[in-house]
């Protein structure tokens, strides 16, 4: 896939429309889609947890926390977006709801043209399988498998035949060629995260979500990983959304979004570390 | 010598009542097979059991090893 071909695609890989997420309250505002059905045991467990969390307020106590407050955002195809904000600003929640790992209280989320709220659990699993890749701070590799096996396992579990040429390209992109037979315990943190990046790219997802991908590695390895993510965008036309609180990490992105108190409070195109720092300072005042 | 005597004279004409054992045996096998497959659900549904969804999420790194084990326990619990 050439860079020119991918640049022509100016569509939106994922978007959120007035996305609102409220934690800790059973009550939902009027006109809201009925909550997803959950099992009875889980419901009872949640109820118990709620009751113990706020005994004074009773069983349905109002302990609501608004993690996302009517956030509307678009993630254009073939672009690298960083989501920034202090802890508790809702940046991880935004990533989780757009990735279909969590459901919204109100609003809509689309991956491609598909609204996630209309999907059953099974359809959501299928959509995540084919359209979404993940990279997490803690790598989450299977310890008993080699690097290569970790990269192709999700594909084989999904019943898909790994595209050898593509997997090879991905492995070369993240520089894992000489580490394919190693198990995670024999790899450094940076190398493990490279395996996780390759795993996320292997299924050719429409969009990759990275949650603090450099949070568990030293700065040199972090720079390498960010470089690989950048290459995946530039050379493969991959769409990436990365949650981070590190201005240097954000500078690898095409655009940085700033969240505070569940709202988007700023945006920076082609961010540089000093510009990001300035913006953070401004927002802090 | 003895067997040939039994074969030709001992049991008279045609098979004895023991022949019924064969259809009964196969009927039992068939019923057991049907019951077994019914309980497992149709084979094309197999990949969407809770366990395999969990396996896949773990393989994709969506959940950590600890979360995987924890949720596996819950699944076993729910199944009883």
Short mmCIF file of C-alpha atoms in Angstrom, two decimals, chain B residues 15-77:
data_model
loop_
_atom_site.label_atom_id
_atom_site.label_comp_id
_atom_site.label_asym_id
_atom_site.label_seq_id
_atom_site.Cartn_x
_atom_site.Cartn_y
_atom_site.Cartn_z
CA UNK B 15 -32.21 -66.46 15.62
CA UNK B 16 -33.30 -66.55 19.23
CA UNK B 17 -34.69 -63.61 21.26
CA UNK B 18 -31.12 -62.25 21.77
CA UNK B 19 -31.26 -60.68 18.30
CA UNK B 20 -33.31 -57.83 19.85
CA UNK B 21 -30.21 -56.69 21.73
CA UNK B 22 -28.67 -55.26 18.53
CA UNK B 23 -31.34 -52.70 17.56
CA UNK B 24 -31.69 -51.75 21.22
CA UNK B 25 -27.95 -51.17 21.45
CA UNK B 26 -27.86 -48.90 18.38
CA UNK B 27 -30.96 -47.05 19.46
CA UNK B 28 -29.28 -46.27 22.79
CA UNK B 29 -26.15 -45.03 21.03
CA UNK B 30 -28.23 -42.77 18.78
CA UNK B 31 -30.20 -41.29 21.68
CA UNK B 32 -27.01 -40.65 23.67
CA UNK B 33 -25.39 -38.97 20.65
CA UNK B 34 -28.38 -36.68 20.12
CA UNK B 35 -28.50 -35.73 23.79
CA UNK B 36 -24.75 -35.03 23.78
CA UNK B 37 -24.86 -32.73 20.74
CA UNK B 38 -27.93 -30.94 21.99
CA UNK B 39 -26.19 -30.09 25.21
CA UNK B 40 -23.12 -28.76 23.41
CA UNK B 41 -25.15 -26.65 21.04
CA UNK B 42 -24.68 -26.68 17.31
CA UNK B 43 -21.05 -26.98 16.29
CA UNK B 44 -21.04 -23.72 14.33
CA UNK B 45 -21.87 -21.88 17.52
CA UNK B 46 -18.83 -23.23 19.31
CA UNK B 47 -16.52 -20.24 18.69
CA UNK B 48 -18.82 -17.85 20.54
CA UNK B 49 -18.89 -19.46 23.94
CA UNK B 50 -17.87 -17.28 26.85
CA UNK B 51 -14.65 -19.15 27.19
CA UNK B 52 -13.52 -18.60 23.61
CA UNK B 53 -14.44 -14.90 23.71
CA UNK B 54 -12.31 -14.64 26.83
CA UNK B 55 -9.47 -16.55 25.17
CA UNK B 56 -9.54 -14.18 22.25
CA UNK B 57 -9.61 -11.06 24.38
CA UNK B 58 -6.66 -12.35 26.36
CA UNK B 59 -4.76 -13.17 23.17
CA UNK B 60 -5.41 -9.66 21.84
CA UNK B 61 -4.11 -8.16 25.06
CA UNK B 62 -7.43 -6.52 25.91
CA UNK B 63 -7.31 -8.12 29.34
CA UNK B 64 -4.36 -9.03 31.52
CA UNK B 65 -3.56 -12.55 32.71
CA UNK B 66 -5.05 -11.72 36.12
CA UNK B 67 -8.28 -10.41 34.63
CA UNK B 68 -8.43 -13.46 32.39
CA UNK B 69 -8.14 -15.86 35.32
CA UNK B 70 -10.61 -13.86 37.35
CA UNK B 71 -13.23 -13.86 34.58
CA UNK B 72 -12.66 -17.52 33.86
CA UNK B 73 -13.55 -18.23 37.47
CA UNK B 74 -16.76 -16.21 37.08
CA UNK B 75 -17.67 -18.17 33.96
CA UNK B 76 -17.16 -21.47 35.77
CA UNK B 77 -19.21 -20.18 38.67
#
